[in-house]
Amino acid sequence: MDLEIIVQGAQAESKPELKLWLRLLSTTKLISHEIRRRLRAEYGATLPQFDLLAQLYRERDGLRLGELSRRTMVTNGNVTGLVERLEADGLVVRETPDGDRRVTVAKLTPKGEEFFAGMAAAHEGWLRDMMADVSPELIQSMLREVGLLKISARNHLSGAEEE
């Protein structure tokens, strides 16, 4: 069901903030669904796996599992399961620096780096394709405007952390 169905006619005109939020949410949901489908079909990967690999790709020395959990907004238990699966596929290794078994760091293997680089390039292409009907100028304008919206939202948080 399209979330924008909730807001119709005169009600939408009198509640532009609600309409904007629903439009952003439904657009994000639409794009995320397609990205998930393509990741699964073309790489046998999930979006959480993609996100985890992206974090490790940025941090070549690896990341502690707790930090991976924080950055990907996935529970510690789920991060452990994701890392175990990616390790079984030969994409990630787990290390215990200085022999301290209380600390586990996940790192990409060379195979993982190559796999993620291909997936990331495809991901960029998919986004470019999905936004092909929007001019580069409009995309830049929207980036600025949504940036202002994000600042406003952040300014009015009530103690919750920013995502």
Coordinates of N, CA and C in Angstrom, one line a residue:
M1 N 0.8 -1.2 0.0 CA 0.0 0.0 0.0 C 0.9 1.2 0.0
D2 N 0.6 2.2 -0.8 CA 1.3 3.5 -0.9 C 1.0 4.3 0.3
L3 N 2.0 4.7 1.0 CA 1.7 5.5 2.2 C 1.0 6.8 1.9
E4 N 1.2 7.4 0.7 CA 0.6 8.7 0.4 C -0.9 8.6 0.3
I5 N -1.5 7.4 0.2 CA -2.9 7.3 0.1 C -3.5 7.9 1.4
I6 N -2.8 7.9 2.5 CA -3.3 8.4 3.7 C -3.6 9.9 3.6
V7 N -2.8 10.6 2.8 CA -3.0 12.0 2.7 C -3.6 12.3 1.3
Q8 N -4.8 12.9 1.3 CA -5.4 13.1 0.0 C -6.1 14.5 0.0
G9 N -6.3 15.0 -1.2 CA -7.1 16.2 -1.4 C -6.7 17.4 -0.5
A10 N -7.7 18.1 0.0 CA -7.6 19.3 0.8 C -6.7 19.0 2.1
Q11 N -6.9 17.8 2.6 CA -6.1 17.4 3.8 C -4.6 17.5 3.5
A12 N -4.2 17.1 2.3 CA -2.8 17.1 2.0 C -2.3 18.6 1.9
E13 N -3.1 19.5 1.3 CA -2.7 20.9 1.2 C -2.6 21.5 2.6
S14 N -3.4 21.1 3.5 CA -3.4 21.7 4.8 C -2.3 21.1 5.7
K15 N -1.6 20.0 5.3 CA -0.6 19.3 6.1 C 0.6 19.0 5.2
P16 N 1.3 20.1 4.7 CA 2.4 19.8 3.8 C 3.6 19.0 4.5
E17 N 3.8 19.2 5.8 CA 4.9 18.5 6.4 C 4.6 17.0 6.4
L18 N 3.4 16.7 6.7 CA 3.0 15.2 6.7 C 3.1 14.7 5.3
K19 N 2.7 15.4 4.3 CA 2.8 15.0 2.9 C 4.3 14.8 2.5
L20 N 5.1 15.7 2.9 CA 6.5 15.6 2.5 C 7.1 14.4 3.2
W21 N 6.9 14.2 4.5 CA 7.4 13.0 5.2 C 7.0 11.7 4.6
L22 N 5.7 11.6 4.2 CA 5.2 10.4 3.6 C 5.8 10.2 2.2
R23 N 6.0 11.3 1.4 CA 6.6 11.2 0.1 C 8.1 10.7 0.2
L24 N 8.8 11.3 1.2 CA 10.2 10.8 1.4 C 10.2 9.3 1.8
L25 N 9.4 9.0 2.7 CA 9.3 7.6 3.2 C 8.9 6.6 2.1
S26 N 7.9 7.0 1.3 CA 7.5 6.0 0.3 C 8.6 5.9 -0.8
T27 N 9.3 7.0 -1.1 CA 10.3 7.0 -2.1 C 11.5 6.1 -1.6
T28 N 11.9 6.3 -0.4 CA 12.9 5.5 0.2 C 12.5 4.0 0.2
K29 N 11.3 3.7 0.6 CA 10.8 2.3 0.6 C 10.9 1.7 -0.8
L30 N 10.4 2.5 -1.8 CA 10.4 2.0 -3.2 C 11.8 1.7 -3.7
I31 N 12.8 2.6 -3.5 CA 14.1 2.4 -3.9 C 14.8 1.2 -3.1
S32 N 14.6 1.2 -1.8 CA 15.2 0.2 -1.0 C 14.7 -1.2 -1.4
H33 N 13.4 -1.3 -1.7 CA 12.9 -2.6 -2.1 C 13.6 -3.1 -3.4
E34 N 13.8 -2.2 -4.4 CA 14.4 -2.6 -5.6 C 15.9 -2.9 -5.4
I35 N 16.6 -2.1 -4.6 CA 18.0 -2.4 -4.3 C 18.1 -3.8 -3.6
R36 N 17.2 -4.1 -2.7 CA 17.2 -5.4 -2.0 C 17.0 -6.5 -3.0
R37 N 16.1 -6.3 -3.9 CA 15.8 -7.3 -5.0 C 17.0 -7.6 -5.9
R38 N 17.6 -6.5 -6.3 CA 18.7 -6.6 -7.2 C 20.0 -7.2 -6.5
L39 N 20.2 -6.8 -5.3 CA 21.3 -7.4 -4.5 C 21.1 -9.0 -4.4
R40 N 19.9 -9.4 -4.1 CA 19.6 -10.8 -3.9 C 19.7 -11.5 -5.2
A41 N 19.2 -10.9 -6.3 CA 19.2 -11.6 -7.6 C 20.6 -11.7 -8.2
E42 N 21.3 -10.6 -8.1 CA 22.6 -10.5 -8.8 C 23.8 -10.9 -8.0
Y43 N 23.7 -10.8 -6.7 CA 24.9 -11.1 -5.8 C 24.6 -12.1 -4.7
G44 N 23.3 -12.5 -4.6 CA 23.0 -13.5 -3.5 C 23.2 -12.8 -2.1
A45 N 23.1 -11.5 -2.1 CA 23.4 -10.8 -0.8 C 22.2 -10.0 -0.3
T46 N 22.2 -9.7 0.9 CA 21.1 -8.9 1.5 C 21.6 -7.5 1.7
L47 N 20.7 -6.6 2.0 CA 21.0 -5.2 2.2 C 21.9 -5.1 3.5
P48 N 21.5 -5.8 4.6 CA 22.4 -5.7 5.8 C 23.8 -6.2 5.5
Q49 N 24.0 -7.2 4.6 CA 25.3 -7.7 4.3 C 26.0 -6.6 3.5
F50 N 25.3 -6.0 2.5 CA 25.9 -4.9 1.7 C 26.4 -3.8 2.7
D51 N 25.5 -3.4 3.6 CA 25.9 -2.3 4.5 C 27.1 -2.7 5.4
L52 N 27.2 -3.9 5.9 CA 28.3 -4.3 6.7 C 29.6 -4.3 5.8
L53 N 29.5 -4.9 4.6 CA 30.7 -4.9 3.7 C 31.1 -3.4 3.4
A54 N 30.2 -2.5 3.2 CA 30.5 -1.1 2.9 C 31.3 -0.5 4.1
Q55 N 30.9 -0.8 5.3 CA 31.6 -0.2 6.5 C 33.0 -0.8 6.5
L56 N 33.2 -2.1 6.3 CA 34.5 -2.7 6.3 C 35.4 -2.2 5.1
Y57 N 34.8 -1.9 4.0 CA 35.5 -1.4 2.8 C 36.1 0.0 3.1
R58 N 35.3 0.8 3.9 CA 35.8 2.1 4.3 C 36.9 2.1 5.3
E59 N 36.9 1.0 6.1 CA 37.9 0.9 7.2 C 38.8 -0.4 6.9
R60 N 39.8 -0.2 6.2 CA 40.7 -1.3 5.7 C 41.3 -2.0 6.9
D61 N 41.5 -1.4 8.0 CA 42.1 -2.1 9.2 C 41.1 -2.9 9.9
G62 N 39.8 -2.8 9.5 CA 38.7 -3.6 10.2 C 38.0 -2.7 11.2
L63 N 37.0 -3.3 11.8 CA 36.2 -2.7 12.8 C 35.8 -3.7 13.9
R64 N 35.8 -3.3 15.1 CA 35.3 -4.1 16.2 C 33.8 -4.4 15.9
L65 N 33.3 -5.6 16.3 CA 31.9 -6.0 16.0 C 31.0 -5.0 16.7
G66 N 31.3 -4.5 17.8 CA 30.4 -3.5 18.5 C 30.3 -2.2 17.7
E67 N 31.4 -1.8 17.1 CA 31.3 -0.6 16.2 C 30.6 -0.9 14.9
L68 N 30.7 -2.1 14.4 CA 29.9 -2.4 13.2 C 28.4 -2.4 13.5
S69 N 28.1 -2.9 14.7 CA 26.7 -2.9 15.1 C 26.2 -1.5 15.2
R70 N 26.9 -0.6 15.8 CA 26.5 0.8 15.9 C 26.4 1.5 14.6
R71 N 27.3 1.3 13.7 CA 27.3 1.9 12.4 C 26.2 1.4 11.5
T72 N 25.9 0.1 11.6 CA 24.9 -0.5 10.7 C 23.5 -0.5 11.3
M73 N 23.4 -0.1 12.6 CA 22.2 -0.1 13.4 C 21.5 -1.5 13.4
V74 N 22.4 -2.5 13.6 CA 22.0 -3.8 13.7 C 22.4 -4.3 15.1
T75 N 21.7 -5.2 15.7 CA 22.0 -5.6 17.1 C 23.4 -6.4 17.0
N76 N 24.0 -6.5 18.2 CA 25.3 -7.2 18.2 C 25.1 -8.7 17.8
G77 N 24.0 -9.3 18.2 CA 23.8 -10.7 17.8 C 23.6 -10.8 16.3
N78 N 22.9 -9.9 15.7 CA 22.7 -10.0 14.2 C 24.0 -9.7 13.5
V79 N 24.9 -8.8 14.0 CA 26.1 -8.5 13.4 C 27.0 -9.7 13.4
T80 N 27.0 -10.4 14.6 CA 27.8 -11.7 14.7 C 27.3 -12.7 13.6
G81 N 26.0 -12.8 13.5 CA 25.5 -13.7 12.4 C 25.9 -13.3 11.0
L82 N 25.8 -12.0 10.7 CA 26.2 -11.5 9.4 C 27.7 -11.8 9.2
V83 N 28.5 -11.5 10.2 CA 29.9 -11.7 10.0 C 30.2 -13.2 9.8
E84 N 29.6 -14.1 10.6 CA 29.8 -15.5 10.4 C 29.5 -16.0 9.0
R85 N 28.4 -15.5 8.5 CA 27.9 -15.9 7.1 C 28.9 -15.4 6.1
L86 N 29.4 -14.1 6.2 CA 30.3 -13.5 5.3 C 31.7 -14.2 5.4
E87 N 32.0 -14.6 6.6 CA 33.3 -15.3 6.8 C 33.2 -16.7 6.2
A88 N 32.1 -17.4 6.3 CA 31.9 -18.7 5.6 C 32.0 -18.6 4.1
D89 N 31.6 -17.4 3.6 CA 31.7 -17.2 2.1 C 33.1 -16.7 1.7
G90 N 34.0 -16.5 2.7 CA 35.4 -16.1 2.4 C 35.5 -14.6 2.1
L91 N 34.5 -13.8 2.5 CA 34.6 -12.4 2.3 C 35.1 -11.6 3.5
V92 N 35.0 -12.1 4.6 CA 35.4 -11.5 5.9 C 36.2 -12.4 6.7
V93 N 37.2 -11.9 7.5 CA 37.9 -12.6 8.5 C 37.7 -11.9 9.9
R94 N 37.7 -12.8 10.9 CA 37.7 -12.2 12.3 C 39.0 -12.4 12.9
E95 N 39.5 -11.3 13.6 CA 40.7 -11.4 14.3 C 40.6 -10.9 15.7
T96 N 41.5 -11.4 16.6 CA 41.5 -10.9 18.0 C 42.9 -10.2 18.2
P97 N 42.8 -8.9 18.1 CA 44.1 -8.1 18.2 C 44.8 -8.4 19.6
D98 N 46.1 -8.5 19.5 CA 46.9 -8.8 20.7 C 46.4 -10.0 21.5
G99 N 45.8 -10.9 20.9 CA 45.3 -12.1 21.6 C 44.2 -11.9 22.6
D100 N 43.6 -10.7 22.6 CA 42.6 -10.4 23.6 C 41.3 -10.9 23.0
R101 N 40.8 -12.0 23.6 CA 39.6 -12.7 23.1 C 38.3 -11.9 23.4
R102 N 38.4 -10.9 24.2 CA 37.2 -10.0 24.4 C 37.0 -9.1 23.3
V103 N 38.0 -8.9 22.4 CA 37.8 -8.0 21.3 C 37.9 -8.8 20.0
T104 N 36.9 -8.6 19.2 CA 36.9 -9.2 17.8 C 36.8 -8.1 16.8
V105 N 37.7 -8.2 15.8 CA 37.7 -7.2 14.7 C 37.4 -8.0 13.4
A106 N 36.5 -7.4 12.6 CA 36.2 -8.0 11.3 C 36.9 -7.2 10.3
K107 N 37.4 -7.9 9.3 CA 38.1 -7.3 8.2 C 37.7 -7.9 6.9
L108 N 37.8 -7.2 5.8 CA 37.5 -7.8 4.5 C 38.7 -8.6 4.0
T109 N 38.5 -9.7 3.4 CA 39.5 -10.4 2.7 C 39.7 -9.8 1.4
P110 N 40.8 -10.1 0.7 CA 40.9 -9.6 -0.7 C 39.7 -10.0 -1.6
K111 N 39.2 -11.2 -1.4 CA 38.0 -11.7 -2.1 C 36.8 -10.8 -1.7
G112 N 36.7 -10.4 -0.5 CA 35.6 -9.5 0.0 C 35.8 -8.1 -0.6
E113 N 37.0 -7.6 -0.7 CA 37.2 -6.3 -1.3 C 36.8 -6.3 -2.7
E114 N 37.2 -7.3 -3.5 CA 36.8 -7.4 -4.9 C 35.3 -7.6 -5.0
F115 N 34.7 -8.4 -4.2 CA 33.3 -8.7 -4.3 C 32.5 -7.4 -4.0
F116 N 32.9 -6.7 -2.9 CA 32.2 -5.5 -2.6 C 32.4 -4.4 -3.6
A117 N 33.5 -4.2 -4.2 CA 33.8 -3.2 -5.2 C 32.9 -3.4 -6.4
G118 N 32.7 -4.6 -6.8 CA 31.7 -4.9 -7.9 C 30.3 -4.6 -7.5
M119 N 29.9 -5.0 -6.3 CA 28.6 -4.7 -5.8 C 28.3 -3.2 -5.7
A120 N 29.3 -2.5 -5.2 CA 29.1 -1.0 -5.0 C 29.0 -0.3 -6.3
A121 N 29.8 -0.7 -7.3 CA 29.6 -0.1 -8.7 C 28.2 -0.4 -9.3
A122 N 27.8 -1.6 -9.1 CA 26.4 -2.0 -9.6 C 25.4 -1.1 -8.8
H123 N 25.5 -1.0 -7.5 CA 24.6 -0.2 -6.7 C 24.5 1.2 -7.2
E124 N 25.7 1.8 -7.5 CA 25.7 3.2 -8.0 C 24.9 3.2 -9.3
G125 N 25.2 2.3 -10.2 CA 24.5 2.2 -11.5 C 23.0 2.1 -11.3
W126 N 22.6 1.2 -10.4 CA 21.1 1.0 -10.2 C 20.5 2.4 -9.7
L127 N 21.1 3.1 -8.8 CA 20.6 4.4 -8.4 C 20.6 5.4 -9.5
R128 N 21.6 5.4 -10.3 CA 21.7 6.3 -11.5 C 20.5 6.0 -12.4
D129 N 20.3 4.7 -12.7 CA 19.2 4.3 -13.5 C 17.8 4.7 -13.0
M130 N 17.6 4.5 -11.7 CA 16.3 4.8 -11.1 C 16.1 6.3 -11.0
M131 N 17.1 7.1 -11.1 CA 17.0 8.5 -11.0 C 17.2 9.2 -12.4
A132 N 17.2 8.4 -13.4 CA 17.6 8.9 -14.8 C 16.6 10.0 -15.3
D133 N 15.4 10.0 -14.8 CA 14.4 11.0 -15.3 C 14.5 12.3 -14.5
V134 N 15.4 12.4 -13.6 CA 15.6 13.6 -12.8 C 16.9 14.3 -13.2
S135 N 16.8 15.6 -13.5 CA 18.0 16.3 -14.0 C 19.1 16.4 -12.9
P136 N 20.4 16.4 -13.3 CA 21.4 16.6 -12.3 C 21.3 17.9 -11.5
E137 N 20.7 18.9 -12.1 CA 20.5 20.2 -11.4 C 19.4 20.0 -10.3
L138 N 18.4 19.3 -10.6 CA 17.3 19.0 -9.6 C 17.8 18.1 -8.5
I139 N 18.7 17.2 -8.8 CA 19.2 16.3 -7.8 C 20.1 17.1 -6.8
Q140 N 20.9 18.0 -7.3 CA 21.7 18.9 -6.5 C 20.9 19.8 -5.6
S141 N 19.8 20.4 -6.2 CA 18.9 21.2 -5.5 C 18.2 20.4 -4.3
M142 N 17.8 19.2 -4.7 CA 17.1 18.4 -3.7 C 18.1 18.0 -2.5
L143 N 19.3 17.8 -2.9 CA 20.3 17.5 -1.8 C 20.4 18.6 -0.9
R144 N 20.5 19.8 -1.4 CA 20.6 21.0 -0.5 C 19.3 21.2 0.3
E145 N 18.2 21.0 -0.3 CA 16.9 21.2 0.4 C 16.7 20.1 1.5
V146 N 16.9 18.9 1.1 CA 16.7 17.8 2.1 C 17.8 18.0 3.2
G147 N 18.9 18.5 2.9 CA 19.9 18.8 3.9 C 19.4 19.8 5.0
L148 N 18.7 20.8 4.5 CA 18.1 21.8 5.4 C 17.0 21.1 6.3
L149 N 16.2 20.2 5.7 CA 15.2 19.5 6.4 C 15.8 18.6 7.5
K150 N 17.0 18.0 7.1 CA 17.6 17.1 8.1 C 18.1 18.0 9.3
I151 N 18.7 19.1 9.0 CA 19.2 20.0 10.1 C 18.0 20.4 11.0
S152 N 16.9 20.8 10.4 CA 15.7 21.2 11.2 C 15.3 20.0 12.0
A153 N 15.2 18.8 11.5 CA 14.7 17.7 12.3 C 15.7 17.4 13.4
R154 N 17.0 17.5 13.1 CA 18.0 17.3 14.1 C 17.9 18.3 15.3
N155 N 17.6 19.5 14.9 CA 17.5 20.6 15.9 C 16.3 20.4 16.8
H156 N 15.4 19.5 16.4 CA 14.2 19.3 17.3 C 14.1 17.9 17.8
L157 N 15.2 17.2 17.9 CA 15.2 15.8 18.5 C 15.0 16.0 20.0
S158 N 14.3 15.0 20.5 CA 14.1 15.1 22.0 C 14.9 14.0 22.7
G159 N 16.2 14.1 22.5 CA 17.1 13.2 23.2 C 17.5 11.9 22.5
A160 N 16.8 11.7 21.4 CA 17.1 10.5 20.6 C 18.3 10.8 19.7
E161 N 19.1 9.7 19.5 CA 20.3 9.9 18.6 C 19.9 9.9 17.2
E162 N 20.8 10.7 16.4 CA 20.6 10.8 15.0 C 21.0 9.5 14.3
E163 N 20.2 9.1 13.3 CA 20.6 7.9 12.5 C 21.6 8.3 11.4

